Amino acid sequence: MKTLNELLRANIRDLKPYSSARNEFHGEASVFLDANENPYKAPYNRYPDPLQWELKKKISRLKDIAPEHIFIGNGSDEAIDLLIRAFCEQGIDNIVSITPSYGMYQVSADVNNVPCRKVKLSNNYQLSADALLDTVDEHTKIVFLCSPNNPSGNLLDKVEIYKVLKYFPCIVVVDEAYIDFASSPSFIQELLSHPNLVVLQTLSKAWGAAGIRLGMAFASEEIIAVLNKIKYPYNVGQPTQEYALKVLDNAAQMKEQVKEILAERSKVAIALRDIPSVKHIYPSDANFILVKFEDANATYQYLIEKKVVVRNRNSITLCEGCIRITIGTPVENQTLLCALKEMQS
Ligand SMILES: *Cc1c(COP(=O)(O)O)cnc(C)c1O
């Protein structure tokens, strides 16, 4: 891997970050006259911990990785944007992502005016490390992988991911938004042997807390320090930090719900097989299924009329005819299946 100083944009490397009142003060105090807060209306009159240490300690225990390897953001989308801003110089650098995959890599690249090169997955949505490595050039700073992948639902082949980590000399992001639904372990434990790896996870999916906006990036201490240097000083609000602590206290409930969702996923997949307009059901390691229909647009419109909203992926590369269906409660899934059956007759 190139050194971080070689990889970073020069302005970011040389940046002197904003130093907040709560950053500069270390120790015990009972009178806070340092941050121009209103002294009334506790507790939310106070600025939150800018580095979310209590939360990081909890995540550290759950994920078995030191707090210094953890960045917490306003959703994992914040980490995606910060990584591109830290490493990619407009007009010079580029990123590489797979296709089909999560749309935010391209959007964040576009916002930052950085080209996003796409490497097509195979017909069964697998990654070829060789094809990816052929697409990178000397100005490629970040590769974005997503496993389990959205919208295809499958885990990417580990061997191929390791190959990218080994031969790409810059940053490799593995987005694990759906890892809690998968049978395969996280790449977090690979951080210690792969200094170019960044793993993204989120409370938005299995943990059931999309509304609070909390995403996590796991990486080397050096990469995490860069993200902390360029983030907004108070990027995660106090209510979000508090709610996240509560959510993370209940891993058993999360695992129970994941089990139920996976059981429902099997039932939905089996029921879909008996619907004639269904052409293919792709295997899933996530809480959704990608399904190919005879006519995806007509099916999507019909479901909307029935007040059921799914994700039409018909216009996405390699997803022609496909709709992505999130697994809901048993009642919600039945509503979907009944509507699809009615459409037949
Ligand atoms: C849903 C999703 C996320 C989550 O983003 P947040 O900003 O944390 O809500 C990240 N990556 C992928 C691939 C997703 O599907």
Short mmCIF file of C-alpha atoms in Angstrom, two decimals, residues 99-101 125 149-152 282 290-293 296 312-324:
data_model
loop_
_atom_site.label_atom_id
_atom_site.label_comp_id
_atom_site.label_asym_id
_atom_site.label_seq_id
_atom_site.Cartn_x
_atom_site.Cartn_y
_atom_site.Cartn_z
CA THR A 99 -22.12 -2.56 -10.97
CA PRO A 100 -24.86 -3.21 -10.07
CA SER A 101 -24.31 -1.87 -6.58
CA TYR A 125 -23.35 -11.00 -9.65
CA ASN A 149 -24.26 -6.55 -2.39
CA ASN A 150 -27.23 -4.26 -2.91
CA PRO A 151 -29.35 -4.80 -5.06
CA SER A 152 -28.25 -8.36 -5.95
CA TYR A 282 -31.80 -14.63 -7.08
CA LEU A 290 -33.95 -9.55 -6.20
CA VAL A 291 -36.65 -11.01 -8.43
CA LYS A 292 -36.87 -11.04 -12.22
CA PHE A 293 -40.40 -10.59 -13.61
CA ALA A 296 -40.99 -5.32 -14.08
CA ASN A 312 -37.91 -1.18 -9.35
CA ARG A 313 -34.39 -2.00 -10.56
CA ASN A 314 -35.42 -2.54 -14.20
CA SER A 315 -33.18 0.23 -15.54
CA ILE A 316 -30.05 -0.85 -13.62
CA THR A 317 -27.16 -2.65 -15.37
CA LEU A 318 -27.59 -6.46 -15.20
CA CYS A 319 -30.97 -6.00 -13.45
CA GLU A 320 -33.24 -5.76 -16.50
CA GLY A 321 -36.70 -6.99 -15.50
CA CYS A 322 -35.81 -7.00 -11.80
CA ILE A 323 -37.54 -5.73 -8.70
CA ARG A 324 -35.90 -5.66 -5.29
#
